[in-house]
Short mmCIF file of C-alpha atoms and ligand atoms in Angstrom, two decimals:
data_model
loop_
_atom_site.label_atom_id
_atom_site.label_comp_id
_atom_site.label_asym_id
_atom_site.label_seq_id
_atom_site.Cartn_x
_atom_site.Cartn_y
_atom_site.Cartn_z
CA MET A 6 -2.11 1.77 -33.78
CA VAL A 7 -4.13 1.00 -30.36
CA ASN A 8 -4.52 4.40 -28.37
CA LYS A 9 -3.77 2.97 -24.31
CA SER A 10 -3.38 5.75 -23.03
CA HIS A 11 -6.15 5.91 -20.72
CA ASN A 12 -4.35 2.75 -19.42
CA ILE A 13 -2.51 2.48 -15.82
CA TYR A 14 -0.61 -1.11 -14.28
CA PHE A 15 -0.10 -1.85 -11.21
CA ILE A 16 2.73 -3.88 -10.56
CA THR A 17 2.08 -5.99 -7.99
CA GLY A 18 1.86 -9.77 -7.17
CA ASN A 19 0.11 -8.55 -3.95
CA LYS A 20 -3.25 -10.00 -5.30
CA ASN A 21 -4.98 -8.97 -2.02
CA LYS A 22 -3.31 -5.23 -2.84
CA PHE A 23 -4.77 -5.59 -6.14
CA ASP A 24 -8.04 -6.10 -5.21
CA GLU A 25 -7.98 -3.60 -2.30
CA VAL A 26 -6.87 -0.78 -5.11
CA SER A 27 -9.09 -1.86 -7.56
CA ASN A 28 -11.85 -1.68 -5.05
CA ILE A 29 -11.03 1.64 -4.51
CA PHE A 30 -10.83 2.62 -8.37
CA LEU A 31 -14.32 1.03 -9.34
CA ASN A 32 -17.56 3.94 -9.15
CA LYS A 33 -15.03 7.04 -8.54
CA ASP A 34 -15.22 8.90 -11.87
CA ILE A 35 -12.33 9.09 -13.87
CA ASN A 36 -11.55 7.27 -17.41
CA TYR A 37 -8.32 5.68 -17.04
CA GLU A 38 -8.54 2.04 -17.31
CA LEU A 39 -6.74 -0.62 -13.83
CA TYR A 40 -4.79 -3.70 -15.00
CA GLN A 41 -2.70 -5.37 -12.32
CA LYS A 42 0.96 -6.44 -13.92
CA GLU A 43 3.37 -8.60 -12.80
CA LEU A 44 6.78 -7.98 -13.35
CA GLN A 45 10.49 -8.68 -11.53
CA THR A 46 11.01 -5.54 -9.08
CA VAL A 47 14.06 -4.59 -7.89
CA GLU A 48 14.11 -4.25 -3.69
CA ILE A 49 16.71 -2.34 -2.22
CA GLN A 50 17.53 -1.91 1.56
CA ALA A 51 16.86 1.55 2.78
CA ASN A 52 15.69 3.99 5.40
CA ASN A 53 12.50 4.62 4.26
CA ILE A 54 9.62 2.86 1.80
CA LYS A 55 9.34 5.77 -0.08
CA ASP A 56 12.74 5.68 -1.55
CA VAL A 57 11.98 1.16 -1.60
CA ALA A 58 8.96 1.95 -4.02
CA LEU A 59 11.15 4.96 -5.98
CA PHE A 60 14.02 2.36 -6.42
CA LYS A 61 11.87 -0.79 -7.18
CA LEU A 62 9.72 1.68 -10.12
CA ASN A 63 12.62 2.24 -11.95
CA SER A 64 13.42 -1.32 -12.02
CA VAL A 65 10.97 -1.66 -14.74
CA LYS A 66 10.98 1.43 -16.84
CA GLU A 67 12.35 -0.66 -19.24
CA LYS A 68 9.48 -3.73 -18.81
CA ILE A 69 6.30 -1.63 -19.59
CA GLU A 70 5.23 0.98 -21.97
CA GLY A 71 2.38 3.39 -20.43
CA SER A 72 1.82 4.59 -17.27
CA PHE A 73 2.50 2.64 -14.02
CA PHE A 74 3.05 2.44 -11.04
CA ILE A 75 3.50 0.66 -7.59
CA GLU A 76 2.50 1.03 -3.86
CA ASP A 77 5.02 0.01 -0.97
CA ALA A 78 4.01 -0.66 2.87
CA GLY A 79 4.98 -1.24 6.20
CA PHE A 80 4.28 -1.90 9.34
CA PHE A 81 5.22 0.31 12.67
CA VAL A 82 5.49 0.20 15.93
CA ASP A 83 6.37 2.80 17.87
CA ILE A 84 6.29 1.85 20.97
CA PRO A 85 7.88 -0.21 21.94
CA LEU A 86 9.65 -1.12 18.81
CA ASN A 87 11.08 2.09 17.76
CA GLY A 88 9.10 1.71 14.50
CA PHE A 89 10.58 -2.11 13.88
CA PRO A 90 10.05 -4.23 11.19
CA GLY A 91 9.10 -0.63 9.27
CA VAL A 92 10.94 -1.32 5.93
CA TYR A 93 11.68 -4.78 7.42
CA SER A 94 8.38 -5.44 7.25
CA SER A 95 8.14 -7.94 4.23
CA TYR A 96 11.20 -9.96 5.43
CA VAL A 97 9.91 -10.27 9.10
CA MET A 98 6.13 -11.90 8.13
CA LYS A 99 8.17 -14.00 6.35
CA THR A 100 9.91 -15.32 9.39
CA ILE A 101 8.69 -14.55 12.83
CA GLY A 102 5.27 -13.45 11.23
CA ASN A 103 2.20 -11.66 13.39
CA GLU A 104 3.05 -14.11 16.22
CA GLY A 105 7.13 -13.28 16.18
CA ILE A 106 5.74 -9.89 17.08
CA LEU A 107 3.68 -10.59 20.06
CA ASN A 108 6.21 -12.35 21.47
CA LEU A 109 8.37 -9.09 21.20
CA ILE A 110 5.52 -6.69 23.32
CA ASN A 111 5.57 -7.02 27.11
CA ASP A 112 3.08 -4.80 27.69
CA PHE A 113 -0.42 -4.39 25.16
CA LYS A 114 -1.51 -1.42 27.21
CA ASN A 115 0.62 1.02 26.23
CA THR A 116 1.34 -0.01 21.77
CA LYS A 117 1.63 2.73 19.20
CA ALA A 118 1.78 1.59 15.89
CA HIS A 119 1.09 3.11 12.47
CA PHE A 120 1.05 1.78 8.40
CA SER A 121 2.80 3.71 5.85
CA ALA A 122 2.07 3.11 2.25
CA VAL A 123 3.45 5.02 -0.49
CA ILE A 124 2.26 4.63 -4.14
CA ALA A 125 5.25 5.85 -6.89
CA LEU A 126 3.49 6.74 -10.36
CA TYR A 127 5.14 7.26 -13.40
CA PHE A 128 3.10 9.58 -15.41
CA GLN A 129 3.48 9.17 -19.14
CA PRO A 130 1.83 12.25 -20.40
CA LEU A 131 3.75 14.57 -18.39
CA ASP A 132 6.99 12.00 -18.36
CA GLU A 133 7.16 12.19 -14.80
CA ILE A 134 7.12 10.26 -11.63
CA ILE A 135 4.84 11.17 -8.21
CA THR A 136 4.38 9.70 -5.74
CA PHE A 137 1.48 10.24 -2.72
CA GLU A 138 1.42 9.24 0.53
CA GLY A 139 -0.76 7.35 3.37
CA GLU A 140 -0.56 6.41 6.88
CA VAL A 141 -2.80 4.98 9.78
CA LYS A 142 -2.94 5.31 13.14
CA GLY A 143 -3.10 2.34 15.95
CA LYS A 144 -2.48 0.10 18.13
CA VAL A 145 -1.38 -3.40 18.80
CA SER A 146 -3.91 -6.23 19.28
CA GLU A 147 -2.88 -8.35 21.86
CA THR A 148 -4.23 -11.25 19.58
CA ILE A 149 -3.77 -12.12 16.52
CA ARG A 150 -8.03 -11.82 15.49
CA GLY A 151 -9.68 -11.97 12.45
CA GLU A 152 -9.94 -13.69 8.53
CA HIS A 153 -9.68 -10.25 6.09
CA GLY A 154 -7.20 -9.11 4.79
CA PHE A 155 -3.17 -10.06 4.75
CA GLY A 156 -0.01 -9.28 6.78
CA PHE A 157 0.03 -7.52 9.37
CA ASP A 158 -3.92 -6.75 9.26
CA PRO A 159 -4.81 -9.42 12.31
CA ILE A 160 -2.72 -7.17 14.68
CA PHE A 161 -3.46 -4.06 13.90
CA ILE A 162 -6.11 -1.63 15.70
CA PRO A 163 -6.89 1.12 14.17
CA ASP A 164 -8.04 3.97 16.72
CA LYS A 165 -10.25 5.08 14.69
CA LEU A 166 -12.46 1.64 15.90
CA SER A 167 -12.31 0.92 19.43
CA ASN A 168 -11.16 -2.24 19.10
CA ASN A 169 -11.24 -4.17 15.99
CA THR A 170 -8.48 -5.71 14.45
CA PHE A 171 -7.91 -4.53 10.58
CA ALA A 172 -8.79 -8.65 9.32
CA GLU A 173 -11.63 -7.93 11.42
CA LEU A 174 -13.21 -5.82 8.98
CA SER A 175 -14.35 -6.32 5.52
CA MET A 176 -12.18 -4.66 2.53
CA SER A 177 -14.67 -1.87 1.86
CA GLU A 178 -14.53 -1.09 6.18
CA LYS A 179 -10.75 -1.59 6.02
CA ASN A 180 -10.73 0.73 2.46
CA LYS A 181 -12.74 3.59 4.53
CA ILE A 182 -9.64 4.54 6.52
CA SER A 183 -6.51 2.59 5.41
CA HIS A 184 -3.35 3.76 4.69
CA ARG A 185 -3.03 2.63 1.08
CA SER A 186 -6.98 4.36 0.55
CA ILE A 187 -5.54 7.85 2.12
CA ALA A 188 -2.24 7.33 -0.91
CA LEU A 189 -4.67 6.55 -3.40
CA ASN A 190 -7.60 8.17 -2.98
CA LYS A 191 -5.18 12.26 -3.53
CA PHE A 192 -3.76 9.13 -6.22
CA ILE A 193 -7.09 9.83 -7.76
CA LYS A 194 -7.47 13.23 -7.02
CA PHE A 195 -4.75 14.08 -9.30
CA LEU A 196 -6.33 11.89 -11.67
CA LYS A 197 -8.98 13.34 -11.97
CA LYS A 198 -6.97 16.87 -12.82
CA ASN A 199 -4.60 15.31 -15.41
CA PRO A 200 -7.72 13.35 -17.93
CA VAL A 201 -7.27 11.37 -20.60
CA LYS A 202 -6.88 13.52 -23.85
CA LYS A 203 -9.40 12.16 -25.84
P1 IMP S 304 4.99 -4.69 0.95
O1 IMP S 304 4.62 -2.93 0.58
O2 IMP S 304 4.73 -5.89 0.31
O3 IMP S 304 6.46 -4.03 0.61
O4 IMP S 304 4.45 -5.02 2.06
C1 IMP S 304 5.53 -5.28 3.28
C2 IMP S 304 5.24 -6.28 4.33
O5 IMP S 304 3.98 -5.68 4.93
C3 IMP S 304 4.14 -7.30 3.74
O6 IMP S 304 4.57 -8.57 4.32
C4 IMP S 304 3.63 -7.11 3.78
O7 IMP S 304 2.11 -8.66 4.02
C5 IMP S 304 2.88 -6.50 4.81
N1 IMP S 304 1.81 -5.29 4.85
C6 IMP S 304 1.62 -4.48 3.50
N2 IMP S 304 0.47 -3.72 3.13
C7 IMP S 304 -0.11 -4.07 4.31
C8 IMP S 304 -1.24 -3.79 4.80
O8 IMP S 304 -2.54 -3.29 4.25
N3 IMP S 304 -1.66 -5.04 5.73
C9 IMP S 304 -1.33 -5.50 6.82
N4 IMP S 304 -0.12 -5.88 6.32
C10 IMP S 304 0.27 -4.96 5.21
#
């Protein structure tokens, strides 16, 4: 029988997300192999992205063997939209998009926004579900700017950069500060503490 204990499956249909994640996995000294797998997941409407992520993870557990994870993210405009779109990010992106978000904002001098990411992992060696979270704070850009990235990247300016949107950064620049990379680096730390047993 083939030993697949060193495989970890990222359940996603989003190629951008997979590319960001594999770019961070690369060159990290871990003896697990990352694979993308597309499976139909169940997305519930909940108050926070962690609950959404955990439900999604549980919705595929009968369809896959070994260790696997999903990642769920949200874009929150704290000022002036009180956190909207948050858990509705996917739906809002499909309906009104970045232009629609900008149309909801009057005073761009005072915006505050953040991205949150939750990785929910089923880790077979311990038969446990573990979550890792990351957040990046910033503000909303006055205009849609940049060609890289995906989703809300062209309207988000992280605090750590003076005026560039996420979409104006290369993938590796975004990966140095993004919500996803913060969650993923915690995940990688966990894998280093729990290496594949030969
Ligand atoms: P989900 O995690 O795929 O459910 O993402 C929810 C929504 O947020 C989707 O419309 C994504 O395009 C968007 N989104 C997720 N992560 C990012 C990101 O890193 N940058 C910009 N938009 C994102």
